[in-house]
Coordinates of C-alpha atoms in Angstrom, one line a residue:
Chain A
X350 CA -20.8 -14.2 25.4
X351 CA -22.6 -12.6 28.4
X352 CA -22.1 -8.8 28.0
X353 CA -20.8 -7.0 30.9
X354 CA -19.3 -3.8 31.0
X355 CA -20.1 -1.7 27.7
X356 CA -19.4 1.7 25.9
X357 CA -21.3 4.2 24.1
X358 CA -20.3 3.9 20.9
X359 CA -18.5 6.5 18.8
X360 CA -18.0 6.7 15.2
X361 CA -14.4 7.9 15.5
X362 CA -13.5 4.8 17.5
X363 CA -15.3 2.2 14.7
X364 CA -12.0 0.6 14.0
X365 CA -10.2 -0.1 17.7
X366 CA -14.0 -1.3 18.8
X367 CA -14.2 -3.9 16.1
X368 CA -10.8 -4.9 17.0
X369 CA -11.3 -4.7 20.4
X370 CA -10.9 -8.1 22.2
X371 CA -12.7 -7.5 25.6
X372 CA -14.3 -10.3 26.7
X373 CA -18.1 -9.4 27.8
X374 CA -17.7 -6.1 25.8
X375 CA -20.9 -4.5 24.4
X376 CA -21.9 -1.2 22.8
X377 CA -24.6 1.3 23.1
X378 CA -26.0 4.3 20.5
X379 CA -29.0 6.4 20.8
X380 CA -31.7 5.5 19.1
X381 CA -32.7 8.8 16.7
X382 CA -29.1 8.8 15.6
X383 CA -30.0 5.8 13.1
X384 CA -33.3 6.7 12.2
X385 CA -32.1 7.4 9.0
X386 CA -33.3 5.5 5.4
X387 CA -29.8 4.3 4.4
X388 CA -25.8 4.8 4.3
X389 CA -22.6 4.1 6.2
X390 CA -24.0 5.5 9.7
X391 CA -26.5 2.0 9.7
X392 CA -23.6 -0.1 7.6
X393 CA -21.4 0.6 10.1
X394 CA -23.7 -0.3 13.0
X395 CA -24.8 -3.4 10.7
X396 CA -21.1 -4.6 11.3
X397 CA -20.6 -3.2 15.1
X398 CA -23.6 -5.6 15.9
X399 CA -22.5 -8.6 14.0
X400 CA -19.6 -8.3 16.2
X401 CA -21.0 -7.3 19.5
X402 CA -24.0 -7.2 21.6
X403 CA -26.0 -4.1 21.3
X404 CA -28.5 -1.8 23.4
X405 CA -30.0 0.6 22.1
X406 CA -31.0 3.9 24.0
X407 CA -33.4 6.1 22.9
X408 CA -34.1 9.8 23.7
X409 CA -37.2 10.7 21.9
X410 CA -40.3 9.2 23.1
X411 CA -41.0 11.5 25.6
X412 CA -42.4 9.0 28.1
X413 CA -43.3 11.8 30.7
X414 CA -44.6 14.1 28.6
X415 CA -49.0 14.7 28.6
X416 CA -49.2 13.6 25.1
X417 CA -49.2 9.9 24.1
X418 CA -45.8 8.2 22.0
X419 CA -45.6 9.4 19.1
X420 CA -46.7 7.1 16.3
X421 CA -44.6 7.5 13.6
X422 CA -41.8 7.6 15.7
X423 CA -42.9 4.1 17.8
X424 CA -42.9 2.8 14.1
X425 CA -39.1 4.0 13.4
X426 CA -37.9 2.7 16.6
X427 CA -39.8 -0.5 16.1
X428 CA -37.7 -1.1 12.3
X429 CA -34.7 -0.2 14.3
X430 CA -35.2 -3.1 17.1
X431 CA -36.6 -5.1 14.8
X432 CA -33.5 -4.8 12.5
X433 CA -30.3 -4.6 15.3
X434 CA -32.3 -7.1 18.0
X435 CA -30.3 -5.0 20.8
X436 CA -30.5 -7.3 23.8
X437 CA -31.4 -4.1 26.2
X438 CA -33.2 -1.3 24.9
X439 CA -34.2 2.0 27.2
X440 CA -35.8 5.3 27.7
X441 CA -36.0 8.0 30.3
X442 CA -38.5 9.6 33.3
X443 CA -38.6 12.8 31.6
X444 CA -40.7 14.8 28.8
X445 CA -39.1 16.6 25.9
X446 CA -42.2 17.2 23.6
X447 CA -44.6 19.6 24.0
X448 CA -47.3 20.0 21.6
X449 CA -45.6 20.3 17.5
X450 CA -42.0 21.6 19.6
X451 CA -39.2 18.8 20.8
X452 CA -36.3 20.2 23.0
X453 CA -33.2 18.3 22.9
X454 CA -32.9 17.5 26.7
X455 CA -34.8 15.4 29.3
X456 CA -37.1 17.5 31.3
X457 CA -38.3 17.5 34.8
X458 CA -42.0 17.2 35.7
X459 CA -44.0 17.0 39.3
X460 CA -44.0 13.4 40.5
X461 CA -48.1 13.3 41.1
X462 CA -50.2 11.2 41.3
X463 CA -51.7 12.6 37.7
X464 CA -48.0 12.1 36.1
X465 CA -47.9 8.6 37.8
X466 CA -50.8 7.4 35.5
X467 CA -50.3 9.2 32.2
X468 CA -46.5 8.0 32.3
X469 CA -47.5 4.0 32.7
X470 CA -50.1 4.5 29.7
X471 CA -47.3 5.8 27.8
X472 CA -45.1 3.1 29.0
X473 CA -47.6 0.7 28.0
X474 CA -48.4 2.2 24.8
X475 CA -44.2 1.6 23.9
X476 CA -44.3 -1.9 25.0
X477 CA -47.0 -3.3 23.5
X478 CA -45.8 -1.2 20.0
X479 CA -42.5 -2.7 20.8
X480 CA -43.4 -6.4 21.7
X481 CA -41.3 -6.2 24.1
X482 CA -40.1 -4.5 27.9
X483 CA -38.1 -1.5 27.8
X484 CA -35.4 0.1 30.7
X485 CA -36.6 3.3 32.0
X486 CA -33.7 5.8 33.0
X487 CA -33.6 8.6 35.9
X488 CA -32.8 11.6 34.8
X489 CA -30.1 14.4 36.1
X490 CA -32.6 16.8 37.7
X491 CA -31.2 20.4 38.5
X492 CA -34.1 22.3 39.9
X493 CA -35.9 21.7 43.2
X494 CA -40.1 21.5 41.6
X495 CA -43.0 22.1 43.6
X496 CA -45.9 19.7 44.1
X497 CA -43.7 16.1 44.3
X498 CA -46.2 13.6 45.5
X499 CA -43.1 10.6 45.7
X500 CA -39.6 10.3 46.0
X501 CA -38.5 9.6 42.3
X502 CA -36.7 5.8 43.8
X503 CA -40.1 4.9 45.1
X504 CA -41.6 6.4 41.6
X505 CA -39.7 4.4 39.7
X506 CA -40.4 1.3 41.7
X507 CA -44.6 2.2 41.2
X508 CA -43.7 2.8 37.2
X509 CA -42.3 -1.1 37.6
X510 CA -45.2 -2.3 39.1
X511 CA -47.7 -1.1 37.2
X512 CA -45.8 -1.6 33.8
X513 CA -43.3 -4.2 34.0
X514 CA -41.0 -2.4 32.6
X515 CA -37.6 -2.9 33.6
X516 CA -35.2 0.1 35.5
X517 CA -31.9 1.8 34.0
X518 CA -29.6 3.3 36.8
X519 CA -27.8 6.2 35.8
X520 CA -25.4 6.4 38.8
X521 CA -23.9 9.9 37.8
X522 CA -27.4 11.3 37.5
X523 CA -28.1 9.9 40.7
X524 CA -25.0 11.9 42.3
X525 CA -25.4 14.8 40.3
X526 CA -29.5 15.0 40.9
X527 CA -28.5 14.4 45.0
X528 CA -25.7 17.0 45.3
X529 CA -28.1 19.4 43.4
X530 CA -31.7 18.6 45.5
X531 CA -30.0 18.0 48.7
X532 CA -31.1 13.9 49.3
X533 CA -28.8 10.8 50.1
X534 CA -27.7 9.4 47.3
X535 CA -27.4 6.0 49.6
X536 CA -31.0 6.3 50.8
X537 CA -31.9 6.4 47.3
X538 CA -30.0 3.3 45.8
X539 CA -31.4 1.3 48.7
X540 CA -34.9 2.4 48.2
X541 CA -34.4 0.9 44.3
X542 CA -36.5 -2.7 43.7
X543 CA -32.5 -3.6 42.8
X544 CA -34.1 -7.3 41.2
X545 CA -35.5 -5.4 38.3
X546 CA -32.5 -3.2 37.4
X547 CA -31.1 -5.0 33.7
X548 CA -28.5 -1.9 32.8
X549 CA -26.7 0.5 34.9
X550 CA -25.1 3.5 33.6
X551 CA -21.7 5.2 34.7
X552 CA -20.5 9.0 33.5
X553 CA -18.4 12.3 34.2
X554 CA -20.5 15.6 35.4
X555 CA -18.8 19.1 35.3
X556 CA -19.5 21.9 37.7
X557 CA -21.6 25.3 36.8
X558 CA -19.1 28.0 35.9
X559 CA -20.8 30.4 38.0
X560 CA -22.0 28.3 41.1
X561 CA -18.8 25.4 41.1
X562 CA -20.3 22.4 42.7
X563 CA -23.4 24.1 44.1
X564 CA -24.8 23.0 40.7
X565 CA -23.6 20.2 39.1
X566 CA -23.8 19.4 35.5
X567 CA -24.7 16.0 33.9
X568 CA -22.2 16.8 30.8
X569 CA -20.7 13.5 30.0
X570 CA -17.6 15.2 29.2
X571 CA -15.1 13.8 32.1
X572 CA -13.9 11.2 33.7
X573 CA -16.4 9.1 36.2
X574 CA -15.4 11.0 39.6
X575 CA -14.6 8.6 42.4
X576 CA -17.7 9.4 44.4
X577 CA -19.7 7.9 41.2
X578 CA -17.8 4.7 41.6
X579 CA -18.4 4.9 45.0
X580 CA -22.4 4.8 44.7
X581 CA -21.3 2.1 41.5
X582 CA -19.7 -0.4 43.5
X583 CA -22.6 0.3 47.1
X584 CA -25.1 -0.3 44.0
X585 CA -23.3 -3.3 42.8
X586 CA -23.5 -5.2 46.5
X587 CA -26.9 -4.4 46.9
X588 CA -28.1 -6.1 42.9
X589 CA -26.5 -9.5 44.5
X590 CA -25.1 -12.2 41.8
X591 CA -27.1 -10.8 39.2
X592 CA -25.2 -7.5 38.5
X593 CA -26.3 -5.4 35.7
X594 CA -24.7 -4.8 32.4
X595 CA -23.1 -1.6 32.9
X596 CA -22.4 1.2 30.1
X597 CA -19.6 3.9 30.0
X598 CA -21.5 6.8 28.4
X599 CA -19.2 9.5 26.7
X600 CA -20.7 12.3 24.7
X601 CA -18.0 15.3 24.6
X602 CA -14.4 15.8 24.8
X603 CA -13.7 12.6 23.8
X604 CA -10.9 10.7 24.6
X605 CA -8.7 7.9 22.5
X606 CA -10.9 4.4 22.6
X607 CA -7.6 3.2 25.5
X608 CA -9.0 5.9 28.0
X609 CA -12.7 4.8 27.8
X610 CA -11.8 1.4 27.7
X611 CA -9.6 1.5 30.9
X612 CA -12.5 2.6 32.6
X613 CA -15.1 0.2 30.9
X614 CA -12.2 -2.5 31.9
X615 CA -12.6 -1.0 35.6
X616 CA -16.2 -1.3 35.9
X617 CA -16.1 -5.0 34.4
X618 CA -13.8 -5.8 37.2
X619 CA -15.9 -4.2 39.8
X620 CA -18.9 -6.0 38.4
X621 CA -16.6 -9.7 39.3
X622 CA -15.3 -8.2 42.9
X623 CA -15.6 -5.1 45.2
X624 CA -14.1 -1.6 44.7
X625 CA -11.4 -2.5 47.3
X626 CA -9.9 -5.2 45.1
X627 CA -9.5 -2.9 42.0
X628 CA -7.9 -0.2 44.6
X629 CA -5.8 -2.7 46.1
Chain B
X261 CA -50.3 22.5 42.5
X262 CA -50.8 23.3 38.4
X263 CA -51.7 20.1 36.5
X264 CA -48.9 18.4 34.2
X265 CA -49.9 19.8 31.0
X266 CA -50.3 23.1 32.4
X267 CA -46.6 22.7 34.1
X268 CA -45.3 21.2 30.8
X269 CA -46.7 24.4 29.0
X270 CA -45.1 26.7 31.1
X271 CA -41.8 25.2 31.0
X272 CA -41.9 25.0 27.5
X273 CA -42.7 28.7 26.9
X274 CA -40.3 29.6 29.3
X275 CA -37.5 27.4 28.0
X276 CA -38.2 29.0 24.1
X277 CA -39.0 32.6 25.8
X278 CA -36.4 35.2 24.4
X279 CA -36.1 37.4 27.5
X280 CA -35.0 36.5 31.1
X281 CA -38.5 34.0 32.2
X282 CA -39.8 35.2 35.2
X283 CA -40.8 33.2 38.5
X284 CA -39.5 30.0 39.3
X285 CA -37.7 29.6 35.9
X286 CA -35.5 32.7 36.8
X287 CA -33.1 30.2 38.8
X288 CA -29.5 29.3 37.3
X289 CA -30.4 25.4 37.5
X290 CA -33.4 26.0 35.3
X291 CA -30.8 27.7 32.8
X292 CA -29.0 24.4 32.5
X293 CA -32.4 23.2 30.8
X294 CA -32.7 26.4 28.9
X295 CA -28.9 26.0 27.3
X296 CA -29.0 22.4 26.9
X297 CA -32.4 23.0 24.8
X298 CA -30.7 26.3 22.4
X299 CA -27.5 24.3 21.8
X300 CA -28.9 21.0 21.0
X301 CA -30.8 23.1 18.6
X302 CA -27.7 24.9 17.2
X303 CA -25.1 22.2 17.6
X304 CA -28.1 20.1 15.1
X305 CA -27.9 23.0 12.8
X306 CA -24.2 22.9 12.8
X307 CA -23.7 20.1 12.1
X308 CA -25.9 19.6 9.5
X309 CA -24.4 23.2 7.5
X310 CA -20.8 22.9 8.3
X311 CA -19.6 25.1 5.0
X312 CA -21.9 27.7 6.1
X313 CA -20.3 27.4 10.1
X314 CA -16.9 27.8 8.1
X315 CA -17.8 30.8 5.9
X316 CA -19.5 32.4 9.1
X317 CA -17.4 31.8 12.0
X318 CA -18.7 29.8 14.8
X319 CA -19.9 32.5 16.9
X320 CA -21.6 33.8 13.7
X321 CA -23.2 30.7 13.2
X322 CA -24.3 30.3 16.9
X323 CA -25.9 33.5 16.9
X324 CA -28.0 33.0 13.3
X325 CA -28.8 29.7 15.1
X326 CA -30.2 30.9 17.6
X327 CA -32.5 33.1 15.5
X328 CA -33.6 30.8 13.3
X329 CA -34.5 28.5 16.0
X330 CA -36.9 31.0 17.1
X331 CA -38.9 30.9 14.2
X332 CA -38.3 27.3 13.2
X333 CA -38.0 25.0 16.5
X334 CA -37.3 21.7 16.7
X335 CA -40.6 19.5 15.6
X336 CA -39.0 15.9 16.2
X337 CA -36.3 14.7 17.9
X338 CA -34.7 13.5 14.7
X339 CA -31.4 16.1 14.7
X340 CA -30.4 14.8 11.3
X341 CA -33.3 16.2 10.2
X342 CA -33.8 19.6 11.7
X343 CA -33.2 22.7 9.5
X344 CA -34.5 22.0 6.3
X345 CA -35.7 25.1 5.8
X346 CA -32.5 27.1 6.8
X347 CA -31.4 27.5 2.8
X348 CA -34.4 29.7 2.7
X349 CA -34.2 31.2 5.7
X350 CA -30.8 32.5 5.3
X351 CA -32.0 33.7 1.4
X352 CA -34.2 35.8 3.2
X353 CA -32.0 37.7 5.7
X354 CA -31.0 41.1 4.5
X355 CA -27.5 40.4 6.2
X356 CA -26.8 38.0 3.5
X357 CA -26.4 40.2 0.6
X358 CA -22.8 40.7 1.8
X359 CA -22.7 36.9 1.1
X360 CA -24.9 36.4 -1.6
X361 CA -24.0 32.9 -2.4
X362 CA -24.1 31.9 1.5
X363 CA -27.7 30.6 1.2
X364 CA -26.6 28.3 -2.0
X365 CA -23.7 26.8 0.0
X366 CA -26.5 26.2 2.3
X367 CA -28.4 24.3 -0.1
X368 CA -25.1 22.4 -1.4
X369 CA -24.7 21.0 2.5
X370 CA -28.5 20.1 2.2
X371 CA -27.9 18.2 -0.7
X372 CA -24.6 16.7 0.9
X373 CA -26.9 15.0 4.2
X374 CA -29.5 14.3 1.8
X375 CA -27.2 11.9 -0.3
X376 CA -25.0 11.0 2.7
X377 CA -28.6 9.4 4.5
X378 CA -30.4 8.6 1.4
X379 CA -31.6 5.0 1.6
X380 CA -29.1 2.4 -0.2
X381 CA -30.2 1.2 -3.6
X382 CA -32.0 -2.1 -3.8
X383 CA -30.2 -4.2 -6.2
X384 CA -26.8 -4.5 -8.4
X385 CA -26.3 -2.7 -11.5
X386 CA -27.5 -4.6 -14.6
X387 CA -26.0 -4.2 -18.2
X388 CA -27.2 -1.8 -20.5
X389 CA -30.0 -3.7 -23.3
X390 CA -32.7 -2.8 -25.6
X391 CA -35.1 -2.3 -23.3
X392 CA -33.1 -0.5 -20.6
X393 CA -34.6 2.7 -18.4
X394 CA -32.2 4.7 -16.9
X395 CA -33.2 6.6 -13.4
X396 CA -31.2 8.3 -10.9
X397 CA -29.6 6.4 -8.1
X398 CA -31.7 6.7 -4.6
X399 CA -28.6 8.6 -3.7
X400 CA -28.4 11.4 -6.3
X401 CA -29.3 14.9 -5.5
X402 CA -28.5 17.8 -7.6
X403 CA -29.3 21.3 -8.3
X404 CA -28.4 24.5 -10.5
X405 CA -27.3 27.2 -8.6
X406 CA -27.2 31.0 -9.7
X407 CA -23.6 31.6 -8.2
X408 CA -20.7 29.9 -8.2
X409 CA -21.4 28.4 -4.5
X410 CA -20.5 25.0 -5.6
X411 CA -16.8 26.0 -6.0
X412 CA -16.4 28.0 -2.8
X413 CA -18.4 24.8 -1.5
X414 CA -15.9 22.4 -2.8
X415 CA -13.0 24.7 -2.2
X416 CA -13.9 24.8 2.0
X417 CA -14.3 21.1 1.7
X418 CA -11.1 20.6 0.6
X419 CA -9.3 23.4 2.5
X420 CA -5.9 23.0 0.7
X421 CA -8.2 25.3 -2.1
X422 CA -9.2 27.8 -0.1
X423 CA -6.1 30.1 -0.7
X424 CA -6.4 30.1 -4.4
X425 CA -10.1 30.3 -4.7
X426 CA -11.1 33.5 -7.1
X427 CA -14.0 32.2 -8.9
X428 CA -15.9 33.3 -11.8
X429 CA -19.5 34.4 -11.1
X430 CA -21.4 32.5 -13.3
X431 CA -24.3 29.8 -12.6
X432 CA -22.9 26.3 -11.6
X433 CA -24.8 23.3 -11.1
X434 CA -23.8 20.3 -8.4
X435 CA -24.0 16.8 -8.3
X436 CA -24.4 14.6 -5.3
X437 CA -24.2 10.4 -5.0
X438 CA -22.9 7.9 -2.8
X439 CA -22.0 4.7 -5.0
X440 CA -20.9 3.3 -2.0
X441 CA -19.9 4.8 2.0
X442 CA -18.4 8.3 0.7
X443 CA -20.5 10.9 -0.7
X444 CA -18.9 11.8 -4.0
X445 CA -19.4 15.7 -5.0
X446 CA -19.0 17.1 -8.4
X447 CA -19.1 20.7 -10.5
X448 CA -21.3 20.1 -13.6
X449 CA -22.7 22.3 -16.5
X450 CA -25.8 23.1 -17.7
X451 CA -26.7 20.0 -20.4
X452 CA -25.8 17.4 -17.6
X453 CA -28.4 18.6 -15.0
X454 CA -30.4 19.1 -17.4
X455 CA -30.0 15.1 -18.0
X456 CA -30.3 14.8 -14.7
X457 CA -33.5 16.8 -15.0
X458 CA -34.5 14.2 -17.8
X459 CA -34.0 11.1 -15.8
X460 CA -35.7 12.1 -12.4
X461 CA -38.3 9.5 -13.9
X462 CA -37.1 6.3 -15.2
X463 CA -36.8 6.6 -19.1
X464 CA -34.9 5.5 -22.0
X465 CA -31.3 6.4 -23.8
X466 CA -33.4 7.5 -26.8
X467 CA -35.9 9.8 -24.6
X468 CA -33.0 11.6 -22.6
X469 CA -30.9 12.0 -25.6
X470 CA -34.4 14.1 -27.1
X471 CA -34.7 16.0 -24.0
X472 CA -31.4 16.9 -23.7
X473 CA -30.1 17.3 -27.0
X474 CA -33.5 19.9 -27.9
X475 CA -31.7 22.8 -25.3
X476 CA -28.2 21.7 -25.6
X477 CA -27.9 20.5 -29.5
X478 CA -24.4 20.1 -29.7
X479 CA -24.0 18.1 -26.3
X480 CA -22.1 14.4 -26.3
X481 CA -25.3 13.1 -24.5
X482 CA -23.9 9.5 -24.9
X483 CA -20.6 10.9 -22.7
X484 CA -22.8 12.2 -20.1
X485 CA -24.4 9.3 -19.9
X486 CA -21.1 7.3 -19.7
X487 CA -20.4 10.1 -17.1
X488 CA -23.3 9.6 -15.0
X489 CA -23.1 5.7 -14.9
X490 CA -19.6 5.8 -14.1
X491 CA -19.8 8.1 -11.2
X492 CA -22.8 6.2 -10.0
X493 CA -25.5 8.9 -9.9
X494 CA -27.3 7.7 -12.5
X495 CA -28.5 3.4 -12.6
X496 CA -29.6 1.1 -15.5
X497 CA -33.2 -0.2 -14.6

């Protein structure tokens, strides 16, 4: 089965997935959640894989940050892959170590020249631990930062280069990171190297209580707005025949499995045709 | 233009900083990164005490969380295993002693994670023989408690309880295993932890019935034994 649209997966929804008939259907978790030595959290994901293609996305390496991957925790991502074989496995551009201190979030950092080279090391560092290439995400970025020597597309396509690595498209980050900064969210999709794009990802945003869409929020907590599908299917055109796996990520106020599903069923239709055949 | 590890250093005191930061981390979008960062921290802690959330309150607990992650931050990005040290940290908070058996609830949800993520056991129970060991299951966790937190424990687990709970205070102790997907939970006395206590090495019937029966002479140590096998925290090696 080639896997085309996907969902994160959520415990709570165990049963409907493993019944669930989708053709192309795949799932996604995040890595640190099943770094754990035993017990039904990695049972359960035993049988979810048996069943289904996996990825596996992991939020912990701090690729961006000054200081190299940690080892130990290479190691416990390696006995993960090793153990689930996830047929995409990803990161993200950002930095969310500092020293002994980890913050829950992916952090923004100066695109230099400087950042440029300590982020391939630690790129390459992961793959050759690994054996294998990993997806590098953009991040949501909320605050304009001083001292950008590159456009984060044009970064991302230099991180390629140098690596091999393979690219991750957050679609919602890239609306919610444009409406924020003030860039084209077109100008940006275009300026991608499309050909090495191998998983696209698709979410709801929120707005700042205080400042209402002057600051948007990459929450996953809502439905995917219609200007994300928008960028989605403009995205879509431009990756050719070869269109992306595609992942409906869902972290808060979650719905029953039907309402994530009918938009996972949505984006695997849109991956087959245009937007104006799913509106029509 | 500072370099990145001078950038990343400032960030990071500015996201963990307890007043208003200053300079360019004085914007509202920075403050997106600054309460993403606290409530990953406290949502972790949550979730790994939730008796302690319910004795508390949530806003309570948000607000001890928040303190505790001051002194204790997050060192991995392993959330399941942030807040060890909480137990201990909420023993020493003077607030506490309006809830003296808050910090051993604490412990008991500890316990709870610890069993619920322990790593599986290797291979199928064999039949008791001569030269048998007994040894606790990788599962098992226990301790003896000096107030009677595992029944207010139990009690807000099961929260059908809650309105007739009036226990005694005396010591309790508290058994953890998971035999299979469910974390089993149970009240025990004082001669079976200390069998428990007995077999945190491997040993044999004969050995444990000694070490057990020389504090507690009258005990049935072949019914705790039965007991233990039965509910899965203990194995036959």
């Amino acid at each position: 089965m080639t896997p085309t649209a996907g969902l994160s997966f959520k415990a709570i929804h165990y049963e409907q997935a493993m019944a669930c008939p989708a053709a192309g259907l795949w799932f996604e978790v995040h890595a640190e959640n099943y770094m754990v030595d035993g017990g039904p959290r990695l049972a359960m994901l035993e049988t979810l894989r048996n069943r289904f293609p996996l990825s596996i996305h992991g939020v912990g390496l701090s690729l961006a940050g000054v200081d190299r991957p940690d080892n130990e925790h290479l190691a416990r991502l390696k006995r993960l892959t090793d153990r689930f074989e996830p047929f995409l496995l990803s990161e993200h551009l950002a930095w969310s170590r500092h020293e002994n201190i980890s913050f829950p979030d992916l952090l923004p950092f100066p695109r230099t020249a400087e950042a440029l080279e300590i982020i391939a090391r630690n790129i390459d560092i992961t793959q050759s631990a690994l054996g294998r290439q990993i997806l590098v995400e953009n991040p949501s970025l909320y605050m304009k930062l001083e001292g950008h020597d590159w456009p984060e597309s044009l970064f991302l396509a230099e991180i390629v280069k140098r690596t091999g690595c393979g690219l991750l498209i957050d679609v919602n980050n890239v609306f919610v990171s444009a409406s924020n900064l003030g860039f084209n969210p077109i100008s940006y999709l275009d300026a991608l190297p499309q050909r090495v794009i191998g998983e696209i990802h698709l979410a709801g945003h929120s707005e700042d209580p205080l400042l209402g869409r002057g600051l948007l929020i990459d929450s996953h907590d809502a439905p995917i707005s219609d200007e994300v599908w928008t960028l989605y299917d403009w995205l879509l055109a431009r990756c050719g025949a070869e269109r992306p796996p595609t992942l409906i990520e869902r972290d808060d106020e979650i719905p029953e499995f039907a309402v994530l599903l009918a938009e996972r069923d949505k984006a695997a239709v849109m991956m087959g045709g245009r937007l104006e055949a799913i509106d029509a | 233009m500072p370099d990145l590890a001078t950038f990343q250093r400032d960030f990071a005191a500015a996201l963990l900083a307890n007043c208003q930061p200053a300079g360019p981390f004085r914007s509202l979008a920075f403050a997106v990164y600054r309460n993403s960062s606290a409530r990953g921290a406290v949502e972790a802690l949550r979730a790994a005490y939730p008796t302690v959330d319910m004795l508390v309150g949530e806003e309570m607990f948000t607000e001890v969380a928040l303190d505790y992650r001051r002194e204790y931050p997050l060192t991995g990005p392993v959330l399941s295993e942030y807040g060890g040290s909480f137990p201990g940290y909420l023993a020493r908070q003077p607030w506490t002693c309006e809830l003296p058996y808050l910090a051993d609830v604490a412990r008991l949800d500890g316990l709870w994670l610890q069993s619920f993520l322990a790593r599986d056991a290797n291979a199928m129970p064999r039949p008791f023989g001569g030269s048998s060991k007994i040894a606790l299951h990788p599962t098992t966790s226990f301790t003896w408690l000096a107030t009677p937190a595992m029944t207010i424990w139990q009690a807000h687990r099961d929260p059908w309880e809650i309105p007739e709970l009036s226990p005694d205070w005396v010591e309790e102790g508290a058994l953890f295993t998971r035999p299979g997907s469910c974390v089993h939970a149970e009240l025990i006395d004082a001669a079976f932890h200390h069998l428990l206590v007995a077999c945190a090495a491997p040993a044999s019937a004969a050995d444990i019935a000694s070490a057990v029966t020389a504090t507690f002479p009258h005990s049935d140590v072949a019914e705790l034994l039965r007991r233990g096998i039965a509910s899965g925290a203990l194995v036959i090696q």
